[in-house]
CSV table of C-alpha atoms in Angstrom, one decimal:
chain,number,residue,atom,x,y,z
A,1,MET,CA,6.4,55.2,152.3
A,2,ASN,CA,5.3,58.1,150.7
A,3,SER,CA,2.9,58.3,148.0
A,4,THR,CA,5.4,58.2,145.1
A,5,THR,CA,7.1,55.3,146.5
A,6,ARG,CA,3.7,53.5,146.5
A,7,ARG,CA,3.0,54.5,142.8
A,8,ARG,CA,6.5,52.8,141.5
A,9,ALA,CA,5.9,50.0,143.6
A,10,MET,CA,2.5,49.6,142.0
A,11,PHE,CA,3.6,50.3,138.5
A,12,GLY,CA,6.5,47.7,138.6
A,13,GLY,CA,4.2,44.9,140.0
A,14,THR,CA,1.7,45.5,137.3
A,15,ALA,CA,4.2,45.4,134.3
A,16,ALA,CA,5.7,42.3,135.7
A,17,ALA,CA,2.3,40.6,135.7
A,18,ILE,CA,1.7,41.8,131.9
A,19,LEU,CA,5.4,40.4,131.0
A,20,ILE,CA,4.2,36.9,132.7
A,21,VAL,CA,0.8,37.1,130.8
A,22,VAL,CA,2.8,38.0,127.4
A,23,LEU,CA,5.1,35.3,127.8
A,24,VAL,CA,2.6,32.2,128.6
A,25,LEU,CA,0.5,33.6,125.3
A,26,ALA,CA,4.0,33.0,123.7
A,27,ALA,CA,4.4,29.9,124.8
A,28,ILE,CA,0.8,28.8,124.0
A,29,VAL,CA,0.2,30.6,120.4
A,30,GLY,CA,3.9,30.0,119.4
A,31,PRO,CA,3.6,26.6,118.0
A,32,GLN,CA,0.2,26.8,116.5
A,33,GLN,CA,1.5,30.0,114.7
A,34,GLN,CA,4.3,27.8,113.5
A,35,ALA,CA,2.2,24.7,112.4
A,36,ALA,CA,0.2,27.0,110.2
A,37,LEU,CA,3.2,28.5,108.6
A,38,SER,CA,4.6,25.0,107.8
A,39,GLY,CA,1.3,24.1,106.4
A,40,GLN,CA,1.1,27.2,104.0
A,41,SER,CA,5.1,26.3,103.0
A,42,SER,CA,3.9,23.0,102.2
A,43,THR,CA,1.0,24.0,100.0
A,44,ALA,CA,3.0,26.8,98.0
A,45,MET,CA,5.6,24.1,97.5
A,46,ALA,CA,2.9,21.9,95.8
A,47,SER,CA,1.1,24.1,94.0
A,48,THR,CA,4.5,24.9,92.2
A,49,SER,CA,5.7,21.2,91.5
A,50,PRO,CA,5.5,20.6,87.8
A,51,THR,CA,2.1,18.6,86.2
A,52,PRO,CA,2.5,15.3,85.2
A,53,ARG,CA,3.4,15.1,81.6
A,54,PRO,CA,1.0,12.7,79.3
A,55,THR,CA,1.9,8.9,78.3
A,56,VAL,CA,1.9,8.2,74.7
A,57,PRO,CA,-1.2,5.9,74.0
A,58,ASP,CA,-0.6,2.7,71.7
A,59,VAL,CA,-2.3,3.2,68.5
A,60,VAL,CA,-0.4,1.1,66.1
A,61,GLY,CA,-2.3,-0.9,63.7
A,62,ALA,CA,-5.3,1.7,63.8
A,63,THR,CA,-6.0,4.2,60.9
A,64,VAL,CA,-5.3,7.7,61.3
A,65,ALA,CA,-9.5,8.5,61.3
A,66,ASP,CA,-9.3,6.1,64.7
A,67,ALA,CA,-5.9,7.1,65.9
A,68,ASP,CA,-6.0,11.3,65.6
A,69,PRO,CA,-8.7,11.9,67.9
A,70,VAL,CA,-6.8,9.5,70.6
A,71,LEU,CA,-3.6,11.5,69.7
A,72,LEU,CA,-5.5,14.8,69.8
A,73,HIS,CA,-6.1,14.2,73.9
A,74,LEU,CA,-2.3,14.9,74.3
A,75,GLY,CA,-2.3,18.3,73.5
A,76,ALA,CA,0.7,18.4,71.3
A,77,LEU,CA,1.5,18.9,67.6
A,78,ARG,CA,1.3,15.4,65.5
A,79,ALA,CA,3.7,14.9,62.4
A,80,PHE,CA,2.5,12.0,60.2
A,81,LYS,CA,5.2,10.6,57.9
A,82,GLY,CA,5.4,8.1,55.6
A,83,PRO,CA,7.9,5.4,54.9
A,84,ASP,CA,10.1,7.7,53.3
A,85,GLY,CA,10.5,10.1,56.1
A,86,VAL,CA,8.5,12.8,54.5
A,87,ALA,CA,5.3,14.4,56.3
A,88,TYR,CA,2.2,15.3,55.2
A,89,THR,CA,-1.1,15.4,55.6
A,90,ALA,CA,-1.6,11.4,56.0
A,91,PRO,CA,-5.1,10.0,54.5
A,92,ASP,CA,-8.1,8.8,57.0
A,93,SER,CA,-7.5,5.2,55.6
A,94,ALA,CA,-3.6,5.0,56.5
A,95,LYS,CA,-2.4,2.7,58.8
A,96,VAL,CA,-0.1,4.1,62.1
A,97,THR,CA,3.1,1.6,62.1
A,98,GLY,CA,4.4,3.7,65.4
A,99,THR,CA,5.1,6.8,66.8
A,100,VAL,CA,8.3,8.6,68.1
A,101,PRO,CA,8.2,8.8,71.0
A,102,ALA,CA,7.1,5.1,71.7
A,103,ALA,CA,3.7,4.0,73.1
A,104,GLY,CA,3.8,4.1,76.9
A,105,ALA,CA,6.9,6.7,76.8
A,106,THR,CA,6.3,10.5,78.2
A,107,LEU,CA,5.5,13.2,76.0
A,108,PRO,CA,8.0,16.2,76.6
A,109,ALA,CA,6.3,19.3,77.5
A,110,GLY,CA,6.4,21.2,73.8
A,111,ALA,CA,7.1,18.3,71.7
A,112,THR,CA,6.1,17.0,68.4
A,113,LEU,CA,4.5,13.5,68.3
A,114,VAL,CA,5.7,11.8,65.1
A,115,VAL,CA,3.3,9.5,63.7
A,116,ASN,CA,4.7,6.8,61.4
A,117,VAL,CA,2.3,5.5,58.6
A,118,ASP,CA,2.5,3.0,56.3
A,119,ILE,CA,2.0,4.8,53.0
A,120,THR,CA,4.3,7.8,51.0
A,121,GLN,CA,2.5,11.2,50.0
A,122,LYS,CA,3.5,10.2,46.6
A,123,ASP,CA,1.3,6.8,46.6
A,124,ALA,CA,-1.4,7.9,48.8
A,125,GLN,CA,-1.9,10.6,46.3
A,126,ALA,CA,-1.5,7.9,43.3
A,127,LYS,CA,-4.2,6.0,45.5
A,128,ALA,CA,-6.6,8.8,45.9
A,129,ALA,CA,-6.2,9.7,42.1
A,130,ALA,CA,-7.1,6.1,41.2
A,131,ALA,CA,-10.0,6.1,43.4
A,132,ALA,CA,-11.2,9.3,41.6
A,133,ARG,CA,-10.7,7.7,38.2
A,134,ALA,CA,-12.1,4.6,39.1
A,135,THR,CA,-15.8,6.7,39.2
A,136,ARG,CA,-14.8,9.4,36.8
A,137,TYR,CA,-16.3,7.6,33.8
A,138,ALA,CA,-20.4,6.6,33.6
A,139,PHE,CA,-21.0,4.7,30.9
A,140,LYS,CA,-25.2,4.3,30.1
A,141,CYS,CA,-25.5,1.4,28.0
A,142,TRP,CA,-28.6,0.0,26.5
A,143,GLU,CA,-29.2,-3.8,25.1
A,144,GLU,CA,-29.4,-4.4,21.4
A,145,GLY,CA,-33.3,-3.9,20.8
A,146,SER,CA,-33.9,-2.0,23.6
A,147,SER,CA,-35.6,1.2,23.8
A,148,ARG,CA,-33.7,4.7,25.0
A,149,SER,CA,-36.6,5.0,27.1
A,150,ALA,CA,-35.8,2.3,29.0
A,151,PRO,CA,-33.5,2.1,32.1
A,152,PRO,CA,-29.8,1.7,31.4
A,153,THR,CA,-27.2,-0.1,32.9
A,154,THR,CA,-24.3,2.0,34.2
A,155,PHE,CA,-20.8,1.4,34.0
A,156,ASN,CA,-17.6,3.0,35.2
A,157,ASP,CA,-15.1,0.8,33.3
A,158,PHE,CA,-15.5,0.0,29.6
A,159,HIS,CA,-13.8,-3.4,30.5
A,160,ALA,CA,-16.9,-4.3,32.8
A,161,ILE,CA,-19.3,-3.7,29.7
A,162,TRP,CA,-17.3,-6.2,27.4
A,163,PRO,CA,-18.7,-9.5,29.3
A,164,ASN,CA,-22.5,-8.2,27.9
A,165,PRO,CA,-22.2,-8.6,24.4
A,166,LYS,CA,-25.9,-7.5,24.1
A,167,MET,CA,-24.8,-3.8,25.0
A,168,ASN,CA,-24.5,-1.9,21.5
A,169,SER,CA,-25.4,1.4,22.8
A,170,CYS,CA,-24.0,3.8,25.5
A,171,ASP,CA,-24.0,7.4,26.1
A,172,LEU,CA,-21.3,8.6,28.2
A,173,THR,CA,-20.3,11.6,31.0
A,174,ILE,CA,-16.9,12.5,32.3
A,175,GLY,CA,-16.2,13.8,35.7
A,176,GLY,CA,-20.2,14.2,35.8
A,177,GLN,CA,-20.1,16.5,32.6
A,178,GLU,CA,-21.4,16.3,29.5
A,179,LEU,CA,-18.5,15.4,26.9
A,180,TYR,CA,-18.9,18.7,25.3
A,181,SER,CA,-17.7,20.5,28.7
A,182,ALA,CA,-15.9,17.8,30.3
A,183,LYS,CA,-12.5,18.7,31.8
A,184,LEU,CA,-9.5,16.5,30.9
A,185,GLU,CA,-6.7,15.6,33.1
A,186,ASP,CA,-3.2,15.6,31.8
A,187,ASP,CA,-3.4,12.1,30.4
A,188,GLU,CA,-6.3,12.6,29.0
A,189,LYS,CA,-5.3,15.8,27.0
A,190,GLN,CA,-2.0,13.6,25.6
A,191,ALA,CA,-4.3,10.9,24.2
A,192,VAL,CA,-6.5,13.6,22.2
A,193,GLN,CA,-3.4,15.2,21.2
A,194,GLN,CA,-2.4,11.9,19.7
A,195,LEU,CA,-5.5,11.5,17.9
A,196,ALA,CA,-5.2,15.1,16.4
A,197,ALA,CA,-1.8,14.0,15.2
A,198,ASP,CA,-3.3,10.7,13.7
A,199,GLY,CA,-5.5,13.1,11.8
A,200,GLY,CA,-8.4,13.0,14.0
A,201,ASP,CA,-10.8,15.9,14.8
A,202,ALA,CA,-9.5,17.3,18.3
A,203,SER,CA,-11.4,20.8,18.2
A,204,SER,CA,-13.8,19.7,20.9
A,205,PRO,CA,-11.3,17.4,23.5
A,206,GLY,CA,-13.5,16.4,25.7
A,207,ILE,CA,-16.2,15.0,22.4
A,208,ALA,CA,-13.0,13.5,21.0
A,209,TYR,CA,-12.1,11.7,24.3
A,210,GLY,CA,-15.3,10.8,25.1
A,211,GLU,CA,-15.4,9.1,21.4
A,212,THR,CA,-12.4,7.2,21.7
A,213,LEU,CA,-13.7,5.5,25.5
A,214,LEU,CA,-17.3,4.7,23.5
A,215,ALA,CA,-15.2,3.0,20.7
A,216,CYS,CA,-13.5,0.7,23.8
A,217,ALA,CA,-16.8,0.0,25.0
A,218,VAL,CA,-18.8,-1.7,22.1
A,219,PRO,CA,-18.0,-2.9,18.7
A,220,PRO,CA,-18.0,-0.3,15.9
A,221,THR,CA,-20.8,-0.5,13.7
A,222,VAL,CA,-21.0,0.1,10.0
A,223,LEU,CA,-22.8,2.9,10.9
A,224,TRP,CA,-20.7,4.1,13.4
A,225,GLU,CA,-18.1,4.4,10.4
A,226,ARG,CA,-20.5,5.7,7.9
A,227,GLU,CA,-21.4,8.8,10.6
A,228,ARG,CA,-17.7,9.8,10.5
A,229,THR,CA,-15.3,10.9,8.0
A,230,ARG,CA,-12.9,8.4,6.9
A,231,PRO,CA,-9.8,10.0,8.5
A,232,GLN,CA,-11.8,10.4,11.7
A,233,ALA,CA,-12.9,6.9,11.8
A,234,VAL,CA,-9.2,5.9,11.4
A,235,ALA,CA,-7.9,8.1,14.0
A,236,LEU,CA,-10.4,7.0,16.4
A,237,ALA,CA,-9.8,3.5,15.7
A,238,LYS,CA,-6.0,3.9,16.3
A,239,ALA,CA,-6.6,6.0,19.8
A,240,ALA,CA,-9.1,3.2,20.9
A,241,LEU,CA,-6.5,0.5,20.3
A,242,ARG,CA,-3.7,2.4,22.2
A,243,MET,CA,-6.3,2.9,25.1
A,244,CYS,CA,-7.8,-0.9,24.9
A,245,PRO,CA,-5.7,-3.5,23.1
A,246,ASP,CA,-7.5,-6.1,24.7
A,247,ALA,CA,-10.8,-5.2,23.6
A,248,PRO,CA,-12.3,-8.5,22.1
A,249,PHE,CA,-13.4,-6.7,18.9
A,250,ALA,CA,-9.7,-5.4,18.6
A,251,SER,CA,-9.5,-6.8,15.0
A,252,GLU,CA,-12.1,-4.6,13.9
A,253,LEU,CA,-10.5,-1.7,15.3
A,254,GLN,CA,-7.5,-2.8,13.7
A,255,ARG,CA,-9.3,-2.9,10.5
A,256,ILE,CA,-10.7,0.6,10.6
A,257,GLY,CA,-7.2,2.0,12.1
A,258,ASN,CA,-5.8,0.5,8.5
A,259,GLY,CA,-8.5,2.2,6.5
A,260,ILE,CA,-10.0,-1.1,5.3
A,261,PRO,CA,-13.8,-1.2,4.8
A,262,PRO,CA,-16.0,-3.4,6.6
A,263,GLY,CA,-16.8,-6.7,5.5
A,264,ARG,CA,-20.2,-6.9,7.1
A,265,PHE,CA,-23.2,-4.7,7.0
A,266,ALA,CA,-27.0,-3.9,7.6
A,267,ASP,CA,-29.4,-2.8,5.6
A,268,GLY,CA,-28.6,0.3,3.8
A,269,THR,CA,-27.1,2.5,0.1
A,270,TYR,CA,-23.1,1.1,-0.4
A,271,VAL,CA,-20.2,2.2,-2.6
A,272,VAL,CA,-18.1,-0.9,-2.7
A,273,GLY,CA,-14.7,-0.2,-2.0
A,274,LYS,CA,-15.4,2.8,0.2
A,275,ASP,CA,-18.1,1.9,2.3
A,276,ILE,CA,-17.9,-1.7,2.0
A,277,GLN,CA,-15.1,-4.2,0.7
A,278,ALA,CA,-15.5,-6.2,-2.5
A,279,GLY,CA,-16.6,-9.4,-2.3
A,280,THR,CA,-19.1,-12.4,-2.0
A,281,TYR,CA,-21.9,-11.5,0.8
A,282,GLN,CA,-24.7,-13.7,2.4
A,283,VAL,CA,-27.2,-13.0,4.7
A,284,LYS,CA,-26.6,-14.6,8.2
A,285,GLY,CA,-29.4,-15.1,11.1
A,286,GLY,CA,-31.6,-17.5,9.3
A,287,GLN,CA,-34.5,-17.1,7.3
A,288,VAL,CA,-35.0,-14.0,5.1
A,289,HIS,CA,-38.8,-12.4,4.1
A,290,ASP,CA,-39.4,-9.6,1.3
A,291,CYS,CA,-35.7,-9.0,0.9
A,292,TYR,CA,-34.7,-6.7,-1.9
A,293,TRP,CA,-30.9,-5.8,-3.4
A,294,GLU,CA,-29.6,-4.2,-6.0
A,295,ARG,CA,-26.2,-3.9,-7.6
A,296,THR,CA,-25.8,-0.6,-9.7
A,297,GLY,CA,-23.1,0.8,-12.0
A,298,ALA,CA,-21.3,4.0,-11.4
A,299,GLN,CA,-23.5,6.1,-13.2
A,300,GLY,CA,-26.6,4.5,-11.4
A,301,GLY,CA,-27.8,1.9,-14.5
A,302,THR,CA,-29.0,-1.3,-12.5
A,303,ILE,CA,-26.3,-4.3,-12.8
A,304,ALA,CA,-28.2,-6.9,-11.1
A,305,ASN,CA,-30.9,-7.0,-8.6
A,306,ASP,CA,-33.6,-9.5,-6.6
A,307,TYR,CA,-36.7,-9.7,-4.8
A,308,ILE,CA,-36.8,-12.4,-2.4
A,309,THR,CA,-40.1,-13.5,-0.8
A,310,PHE,CA,-38.7,-16.2,1.5
A,311,ALA,CA,-35.0,-17.7,1.5
A,312,PRO,CA,-34.2,-20.2,4.4
A,313,GLN,CA,-30.6,-19.8,4.5
A,314,GLY,CA,-30.2,-16.2,3.0
A,315,PRO,CA,-29.2,-14.7,-0.6
A,316,VAL,CA,-25.5,-14.7,-1.3
A,317,VAL,CA,-24.5,-11.6,-3.9
A,318,THR,CA,-21.1,-10.8,-5.2
A,319,VAL,CA,-20.2,-7.2,-5.3
A,320,TYR,CA,-17.2,-5.2,-7.2
A,321,VAL,CA,-15.1,-2.1,-6.4
A,322,GLY,CA,-16.8,0.9,-7.7
A,323,GLU,CA,-20.4,-0.6,-7.7
A,324,GLY,CA,-23.3,0.9,-5.5
A,325,PHE,CA,-25.2,-1.7,-3.7
A,326,VAL,CA,-28.6,-1.3,-1.9
A,327,SER,CA,-30.0,-3.6,0.8
A,328,GLU,CA,-33.6,-3.4,2.0
A,329,ARG,CA,-35.4,-5.7,4.5
A,330,CYS,CA,-32.3,-8.1,4.1
A,331,GLY,CA,-31.0,-8.0,7.8
A,332,GLU,CA,-27.2,-8.1,8.2
A,333,TRP,CA,-24.5,-9.3,5.6
A,334,SER,CA,-21.4,-10.7,6.0
A,335,LYS,CA,-18.6,-11.5,4.0
A,336,ILE,CA,-17.8,-15.3,2.8
A,337,GLY,CA,-15.6,-14.8,0.2
């Protein structure tokens, strides 16, 4: 055998050996690669499967303030609707009556959760307005005989003052503002417009409305009437009667509204028939000391007078239309006839 033949035989044997090694390796590695590929495929399939959707929690009966943070975790838009089906920004105090989808249901991707509440937008607005109105007025009142330097009692509603008959003097702010700068709401403006139609002074609406409220808070005194023109006193009394017809002193407001002078008065100087009614008066309240009274004619002449050192039951005087009447240190006179 020559050298060429020997080389061919050797190459052929080497090639055969290499082929055998390759086949053996393929038999060993092949199943492992297939398993690895199979695992990669399973991982890829698992990574592309859809994320589970959240379920709607049960918040029925909870307030919006308590329910909303729970619903927020759903990651979905929420629409609050009243019983009338109108969506709006529900107040924190509203109660949840149900959801769509219902509690326990799966919320679809991109869906809006409808949250039904127990109050409509209109009723919620009215309730909020009433709550604001409940503290809109601040009456600071003092008892009869107390100094203005003493701490006042504060009320938010003139009805609450009525059970306290000793309260006879009050200041008022509206919406935290003094009367001259108070901003009135629509219904308050309408009341002022009616007061003006009755002949009252409405040049400062806040003051006009505030005086009407104060006329509903404490009984009007003779001094209250004398500090105002007759048309203004009449208009204010009419406005107060529209606002507080159930006031315990409604009869006095009615008298003023009808333009009738008072039948009671304290010390002072009066024109009979204008400032006070004609008739017979007596000082009420018990014993009287150092009381002086005088009836004067239209020109100032003295018709009758008296100085009373002491009167156990109080003096009695009859006055007539057109006269003047002066009272000093006598107290309060009340009409008895």
